[in-house]
PDB file of C-alpha atoms in Angstrom:
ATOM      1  CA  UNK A  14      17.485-169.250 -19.927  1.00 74.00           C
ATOM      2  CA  UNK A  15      17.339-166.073 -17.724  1.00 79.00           C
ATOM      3  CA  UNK A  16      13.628-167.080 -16.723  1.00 80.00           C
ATOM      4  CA  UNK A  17      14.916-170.472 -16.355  1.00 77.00           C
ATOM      5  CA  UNK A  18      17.139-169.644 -13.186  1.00 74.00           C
ATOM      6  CA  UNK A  19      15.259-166.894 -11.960  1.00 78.00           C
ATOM      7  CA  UNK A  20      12.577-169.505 -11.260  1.00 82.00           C
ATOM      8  CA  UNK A  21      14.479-172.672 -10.712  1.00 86.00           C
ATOM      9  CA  UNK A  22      18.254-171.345  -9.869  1.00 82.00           C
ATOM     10  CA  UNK A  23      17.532-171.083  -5.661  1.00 86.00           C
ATOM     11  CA  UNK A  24      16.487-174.933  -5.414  1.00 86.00           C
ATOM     12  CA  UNK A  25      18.906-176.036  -7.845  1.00 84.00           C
ATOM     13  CA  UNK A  26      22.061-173.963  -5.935  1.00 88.00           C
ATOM     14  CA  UNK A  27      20.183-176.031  -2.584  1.00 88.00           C
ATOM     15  CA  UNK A  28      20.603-179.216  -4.127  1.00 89.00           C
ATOM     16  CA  UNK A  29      24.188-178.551  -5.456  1.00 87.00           C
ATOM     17  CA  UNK A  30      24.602-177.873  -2.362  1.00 85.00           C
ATOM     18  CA  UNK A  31      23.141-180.753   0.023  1.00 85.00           C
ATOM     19  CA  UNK A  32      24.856-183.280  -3.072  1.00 85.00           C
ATOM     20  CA  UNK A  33      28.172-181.652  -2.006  1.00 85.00           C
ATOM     21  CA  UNK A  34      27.889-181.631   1.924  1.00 85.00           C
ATOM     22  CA  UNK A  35      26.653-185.092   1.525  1.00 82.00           C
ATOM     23  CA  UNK A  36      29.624-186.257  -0.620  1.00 81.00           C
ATOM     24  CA  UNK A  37      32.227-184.314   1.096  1.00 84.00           C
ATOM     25  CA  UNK A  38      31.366-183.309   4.830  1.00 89.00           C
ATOM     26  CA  UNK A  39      28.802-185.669   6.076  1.00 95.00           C
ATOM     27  CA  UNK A  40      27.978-189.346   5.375  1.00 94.00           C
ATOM     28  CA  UNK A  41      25.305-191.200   7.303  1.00 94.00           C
ATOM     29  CA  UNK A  42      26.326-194.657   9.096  1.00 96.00           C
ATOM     30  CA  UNK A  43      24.666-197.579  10.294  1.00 97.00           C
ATOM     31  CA  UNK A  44      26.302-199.483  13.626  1.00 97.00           C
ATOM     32  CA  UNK A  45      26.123-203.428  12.780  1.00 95.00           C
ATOM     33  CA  UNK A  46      26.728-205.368  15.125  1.00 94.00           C
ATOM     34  CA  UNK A  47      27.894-205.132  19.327  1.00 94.00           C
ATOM     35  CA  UNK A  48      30.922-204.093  19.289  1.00 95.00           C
ATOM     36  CA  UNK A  49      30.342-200.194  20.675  1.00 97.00           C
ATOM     37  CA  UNK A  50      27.789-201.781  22.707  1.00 95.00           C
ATOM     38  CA  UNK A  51      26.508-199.958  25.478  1.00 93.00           C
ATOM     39  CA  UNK A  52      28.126-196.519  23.582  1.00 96.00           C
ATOM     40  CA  UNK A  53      26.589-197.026  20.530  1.00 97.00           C
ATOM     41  CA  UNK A  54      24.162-200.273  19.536  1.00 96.00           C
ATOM     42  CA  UNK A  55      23.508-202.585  16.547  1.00 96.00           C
ATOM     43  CA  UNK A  56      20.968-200.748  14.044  1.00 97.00           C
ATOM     44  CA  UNK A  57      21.520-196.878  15.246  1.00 98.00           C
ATOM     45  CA  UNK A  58      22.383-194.422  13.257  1.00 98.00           C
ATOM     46  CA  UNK A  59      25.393-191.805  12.661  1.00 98.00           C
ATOM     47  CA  UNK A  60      26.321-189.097  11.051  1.00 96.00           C
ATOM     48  CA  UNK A  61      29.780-189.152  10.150  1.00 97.00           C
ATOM     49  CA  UNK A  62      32.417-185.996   9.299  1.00 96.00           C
ATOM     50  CA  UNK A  63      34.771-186.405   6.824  1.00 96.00           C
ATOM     51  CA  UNK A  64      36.418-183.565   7.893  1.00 94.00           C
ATOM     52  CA  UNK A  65      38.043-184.328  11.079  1.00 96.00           C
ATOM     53  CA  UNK A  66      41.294-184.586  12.918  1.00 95.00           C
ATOM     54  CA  UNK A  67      42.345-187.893  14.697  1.00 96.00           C
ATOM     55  CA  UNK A  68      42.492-187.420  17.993  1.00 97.00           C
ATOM     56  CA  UNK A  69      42.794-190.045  21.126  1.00 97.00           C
ATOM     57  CA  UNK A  70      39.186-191.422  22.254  1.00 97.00           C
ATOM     58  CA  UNK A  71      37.070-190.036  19.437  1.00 97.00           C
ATOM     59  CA  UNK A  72      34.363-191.931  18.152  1.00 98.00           C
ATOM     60  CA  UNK A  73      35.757-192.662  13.933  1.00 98.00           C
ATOM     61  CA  UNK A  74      34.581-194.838  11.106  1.00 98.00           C
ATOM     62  CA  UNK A  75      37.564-196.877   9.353  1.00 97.00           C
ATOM     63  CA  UNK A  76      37.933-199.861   6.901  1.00 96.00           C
ATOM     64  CA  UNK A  77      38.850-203.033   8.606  1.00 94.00           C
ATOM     65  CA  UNK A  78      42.663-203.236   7.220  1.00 93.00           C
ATOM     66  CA  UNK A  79      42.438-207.044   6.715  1.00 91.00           C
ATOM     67  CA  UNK A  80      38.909-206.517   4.933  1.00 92.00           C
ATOM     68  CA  UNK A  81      38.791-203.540   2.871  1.00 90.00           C
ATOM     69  CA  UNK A  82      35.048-204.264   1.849  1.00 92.00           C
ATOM     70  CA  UNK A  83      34.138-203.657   5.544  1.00 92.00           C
ATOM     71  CA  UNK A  84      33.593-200.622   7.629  1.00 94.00           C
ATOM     72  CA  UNK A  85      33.648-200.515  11.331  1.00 96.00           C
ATOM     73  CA  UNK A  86      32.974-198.019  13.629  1.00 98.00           C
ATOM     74  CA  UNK A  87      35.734-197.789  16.772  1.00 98.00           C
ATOM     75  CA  UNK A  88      37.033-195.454  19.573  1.00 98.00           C
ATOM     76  CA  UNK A  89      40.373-194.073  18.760  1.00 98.00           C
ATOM     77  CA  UNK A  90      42.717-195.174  21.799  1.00 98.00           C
ATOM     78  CA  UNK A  91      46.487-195.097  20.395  1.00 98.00           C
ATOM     79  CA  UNK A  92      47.979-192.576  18.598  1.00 98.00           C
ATOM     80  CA  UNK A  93      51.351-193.045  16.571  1.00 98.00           C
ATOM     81  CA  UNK A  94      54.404-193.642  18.733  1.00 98.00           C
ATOM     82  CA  UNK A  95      52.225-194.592  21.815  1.00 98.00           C
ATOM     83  CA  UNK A  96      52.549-197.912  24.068  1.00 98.00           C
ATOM     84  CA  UNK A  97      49.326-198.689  24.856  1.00 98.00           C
ATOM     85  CA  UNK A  98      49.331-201.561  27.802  1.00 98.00           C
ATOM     86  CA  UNK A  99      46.242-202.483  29.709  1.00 96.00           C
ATOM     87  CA  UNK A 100      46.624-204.606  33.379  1.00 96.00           C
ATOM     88  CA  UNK A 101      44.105-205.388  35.643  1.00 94.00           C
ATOM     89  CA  UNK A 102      41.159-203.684  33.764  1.00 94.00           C
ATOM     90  CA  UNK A 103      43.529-200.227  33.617  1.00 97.00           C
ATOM     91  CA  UNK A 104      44.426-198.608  30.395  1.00 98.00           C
ATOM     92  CA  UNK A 105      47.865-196.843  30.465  1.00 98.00           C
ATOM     93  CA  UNK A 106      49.250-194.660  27.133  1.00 98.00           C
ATOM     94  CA  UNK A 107      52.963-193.647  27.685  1.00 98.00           C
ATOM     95  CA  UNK A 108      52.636-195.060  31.653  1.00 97.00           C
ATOM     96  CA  UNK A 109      49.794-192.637  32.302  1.00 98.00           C
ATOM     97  CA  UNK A 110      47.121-194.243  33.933  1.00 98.00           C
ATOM     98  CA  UNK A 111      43.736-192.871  31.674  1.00 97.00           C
ATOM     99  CA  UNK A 112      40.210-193.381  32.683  1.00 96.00           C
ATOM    100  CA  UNK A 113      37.569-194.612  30.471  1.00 96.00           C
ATOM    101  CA  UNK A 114      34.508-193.436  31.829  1.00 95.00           C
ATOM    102  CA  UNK A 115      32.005-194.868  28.816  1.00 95.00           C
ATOM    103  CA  UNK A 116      33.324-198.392  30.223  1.00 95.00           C
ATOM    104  CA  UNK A 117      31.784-197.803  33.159  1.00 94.00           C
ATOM    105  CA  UNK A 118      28.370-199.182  32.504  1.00 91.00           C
ATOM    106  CA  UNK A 119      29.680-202.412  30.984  1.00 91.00           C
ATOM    107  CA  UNK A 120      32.645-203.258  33.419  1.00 93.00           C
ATOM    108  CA  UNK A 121      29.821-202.982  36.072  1.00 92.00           C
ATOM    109  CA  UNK A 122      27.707-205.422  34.776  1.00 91.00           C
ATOM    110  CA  UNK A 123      30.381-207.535  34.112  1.00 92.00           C
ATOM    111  CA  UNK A 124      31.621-207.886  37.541  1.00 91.00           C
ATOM    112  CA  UNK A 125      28.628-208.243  38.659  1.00 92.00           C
ATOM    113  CA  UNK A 126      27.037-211.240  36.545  1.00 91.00           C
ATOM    114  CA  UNK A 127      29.551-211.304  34.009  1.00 91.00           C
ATOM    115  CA  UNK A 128      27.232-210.013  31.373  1.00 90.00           C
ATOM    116  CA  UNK A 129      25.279-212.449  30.502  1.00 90.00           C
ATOM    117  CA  UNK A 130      22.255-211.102  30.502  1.00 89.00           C
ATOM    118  CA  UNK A 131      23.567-208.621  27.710  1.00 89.00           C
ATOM    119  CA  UNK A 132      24.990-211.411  25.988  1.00 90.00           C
ATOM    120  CA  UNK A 133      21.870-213.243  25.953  1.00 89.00           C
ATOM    121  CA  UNK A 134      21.532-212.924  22.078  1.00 87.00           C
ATOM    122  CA  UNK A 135      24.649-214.985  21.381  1.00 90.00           C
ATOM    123  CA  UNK A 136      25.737-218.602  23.654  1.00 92.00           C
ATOM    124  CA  UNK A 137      29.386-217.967  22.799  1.00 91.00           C
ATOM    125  CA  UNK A 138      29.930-214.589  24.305  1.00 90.00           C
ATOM    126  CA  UNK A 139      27.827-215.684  27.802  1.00 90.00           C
ATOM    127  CA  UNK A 140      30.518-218.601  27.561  1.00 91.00           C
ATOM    128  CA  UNK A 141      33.168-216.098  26.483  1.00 89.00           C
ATOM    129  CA  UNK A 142      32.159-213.650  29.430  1.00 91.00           C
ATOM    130  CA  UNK A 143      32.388-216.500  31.709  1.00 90.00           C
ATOM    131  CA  UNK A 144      35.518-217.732  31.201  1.00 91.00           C
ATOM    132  CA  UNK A 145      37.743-214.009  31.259  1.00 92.00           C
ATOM    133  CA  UNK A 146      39.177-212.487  34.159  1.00 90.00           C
ATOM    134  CA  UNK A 147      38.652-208.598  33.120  1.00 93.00           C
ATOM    135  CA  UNK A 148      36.535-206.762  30.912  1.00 94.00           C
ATOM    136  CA  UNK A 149      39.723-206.178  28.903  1.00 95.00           C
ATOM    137  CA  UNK A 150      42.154-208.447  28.247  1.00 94.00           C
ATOM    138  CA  UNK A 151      45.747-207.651  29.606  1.00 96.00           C
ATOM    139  CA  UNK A 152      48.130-206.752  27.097  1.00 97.00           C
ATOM    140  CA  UNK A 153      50.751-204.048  26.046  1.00 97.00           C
ATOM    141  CA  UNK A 154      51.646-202.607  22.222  1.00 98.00           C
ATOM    142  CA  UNK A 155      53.684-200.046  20.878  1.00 98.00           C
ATOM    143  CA  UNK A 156      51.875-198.204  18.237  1.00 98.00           C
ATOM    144  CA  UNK A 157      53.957-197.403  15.150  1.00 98.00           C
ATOM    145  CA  UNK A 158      54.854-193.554  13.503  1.00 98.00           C
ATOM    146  CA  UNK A 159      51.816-193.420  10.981  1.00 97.00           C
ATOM    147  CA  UNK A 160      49.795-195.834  12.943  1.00 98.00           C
ATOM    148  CA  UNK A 161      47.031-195.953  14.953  1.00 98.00           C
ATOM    149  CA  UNK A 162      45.065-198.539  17.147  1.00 98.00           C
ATOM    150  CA  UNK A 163      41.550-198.487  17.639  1.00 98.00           C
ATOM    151  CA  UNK A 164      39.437-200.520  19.946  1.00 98.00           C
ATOM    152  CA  UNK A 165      35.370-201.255  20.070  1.00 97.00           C
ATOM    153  CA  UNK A 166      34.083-200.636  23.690  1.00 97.00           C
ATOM    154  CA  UNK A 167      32.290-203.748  24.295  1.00 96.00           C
ATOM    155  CA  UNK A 168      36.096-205.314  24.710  1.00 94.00           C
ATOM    156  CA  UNK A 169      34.937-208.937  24.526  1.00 92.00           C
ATOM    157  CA  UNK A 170      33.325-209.089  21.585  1.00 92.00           C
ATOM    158  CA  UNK A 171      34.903-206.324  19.609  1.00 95.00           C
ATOM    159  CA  UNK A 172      37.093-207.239  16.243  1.00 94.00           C
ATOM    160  CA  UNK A 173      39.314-204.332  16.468  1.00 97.00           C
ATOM    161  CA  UNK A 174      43.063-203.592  16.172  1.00 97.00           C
ATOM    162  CA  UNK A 175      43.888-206.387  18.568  1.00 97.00           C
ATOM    163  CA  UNK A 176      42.714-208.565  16.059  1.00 95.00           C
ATOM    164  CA  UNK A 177      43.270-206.766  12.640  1.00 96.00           C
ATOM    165  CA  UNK A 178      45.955-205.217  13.619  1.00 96.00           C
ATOM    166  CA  UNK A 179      46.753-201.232  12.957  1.00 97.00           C
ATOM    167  CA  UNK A 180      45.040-198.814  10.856  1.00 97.00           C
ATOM    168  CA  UNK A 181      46.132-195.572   9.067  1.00 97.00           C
ATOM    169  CA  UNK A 182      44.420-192.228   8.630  1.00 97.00           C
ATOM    170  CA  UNK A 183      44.181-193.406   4.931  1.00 96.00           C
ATOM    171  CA  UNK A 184      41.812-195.971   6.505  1.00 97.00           C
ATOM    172  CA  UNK A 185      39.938-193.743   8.588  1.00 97.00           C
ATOM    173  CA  UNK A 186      36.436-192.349   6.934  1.00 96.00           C
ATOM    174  CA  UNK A 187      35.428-190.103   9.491  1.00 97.00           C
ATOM    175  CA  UNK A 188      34.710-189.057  12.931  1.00 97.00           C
ATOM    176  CA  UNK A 189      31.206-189.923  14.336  1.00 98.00           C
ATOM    177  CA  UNK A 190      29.777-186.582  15.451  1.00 97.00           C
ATOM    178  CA  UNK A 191      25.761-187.396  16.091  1.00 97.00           C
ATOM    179  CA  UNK A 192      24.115-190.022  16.557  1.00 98.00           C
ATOM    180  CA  UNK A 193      20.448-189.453  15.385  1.00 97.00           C
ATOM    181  CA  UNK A 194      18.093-192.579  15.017  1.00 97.00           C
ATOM    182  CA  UNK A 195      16.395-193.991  17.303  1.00 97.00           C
ATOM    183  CA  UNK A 196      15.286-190.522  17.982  1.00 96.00           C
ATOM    184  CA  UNK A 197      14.708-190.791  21.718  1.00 97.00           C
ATOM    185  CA  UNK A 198      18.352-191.342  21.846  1.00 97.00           C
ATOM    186  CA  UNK A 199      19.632-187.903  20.317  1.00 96.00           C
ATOM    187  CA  UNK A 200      23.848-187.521  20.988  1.00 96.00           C
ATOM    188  CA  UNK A 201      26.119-185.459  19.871  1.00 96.00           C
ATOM    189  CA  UNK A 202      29.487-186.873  20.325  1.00 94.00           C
ATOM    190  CA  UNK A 203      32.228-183.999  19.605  1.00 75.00           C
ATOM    191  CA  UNK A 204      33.053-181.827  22.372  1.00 59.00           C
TER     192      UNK A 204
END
């Protein structure tokens, strides 16, 4: 037995060890679908940290509340006890005008063609994009104590709390802290 894990203990300890990372720190993701879109696209991949703290504009993995079988990745916007109200394209937490500079790209385009040429994959999201007055919808929300309210950055196509309504950190799977695949497109997304 001795012999045994003289030869073999270093690669089994490595193994123990990757087996536990991978089922306790670090999970790998796949983006489906538009939603993040331009942040993050459909088919990249993630690596995900289950050890994380929620905080307001990071990048997390949760389970859709109103379809527990699905996970979706989102950006974190409201935090419990917030009111969260967007007018005129302008997101305000609490009153306090916030900027959103990874909209930038997007609300761009869209004022300039509506973005249809991004949407050219799908004829109900050119005629969606057509018909909307902002890249984000007005509205206004109070967020409840142990709630939180997440929101996909391509605003016009994402299925997000607006839709499904709020999550909780019991919902929440992790916080997306690289994004690895395609390779030429290497990010790390945690300050």
């Amino acid at each position: 037995m001795l012999k045994f894990l003289r030869e073999w203990g270093s690669l089994i300890f490595i193994v123990l060890l990757i087996l536990a990372i991978r089922l306790f720190v670090f999970v790998p993701v796949t983006v489906k679908g538009h939603s993040m879109d331009p942040t993050l696209a459909d088919g990249q991949k993630l690596i995900v940290s289950k050890v994380f703290q929620p905080e307001r504009f990071d990048i997390i993995t949760t389970v859709e509340p109103n379809d527990q079988s699905k996970v979706a990745v989102k950006r974190l916007i409201g935090l419990p006890g917030d009111t969260l109200e967007y007018k005129n394209d302008q997101l305000l937490i609490n009153g306090k005008a916030y900027n959103e500079p990874y909209l930038k790209d997007f609300k761009a385009k869209f004022a300039k063609n509506r973005l249809q040429e991004e949407y050219s994959y799908s004829a109900s999201y050119r005629n969606k994009a057509a018909t909307v007055s902002n890249f984000t919808q007005d509205f206004s929300i109070k967020v409840p104590e142990g709630k939180y309210f997440v929101m996909g950055d391509n605003r016009l196509v994402s299925l997000d709390s607006r839709e499904f309504g709020f999550i909780t950190k019991k919902l929440m799977r992790g916080e997306v802290v690289l994004r690895y695949y395609p390779f030429n497109q290497i990010k790390t997304f945690k300050d």
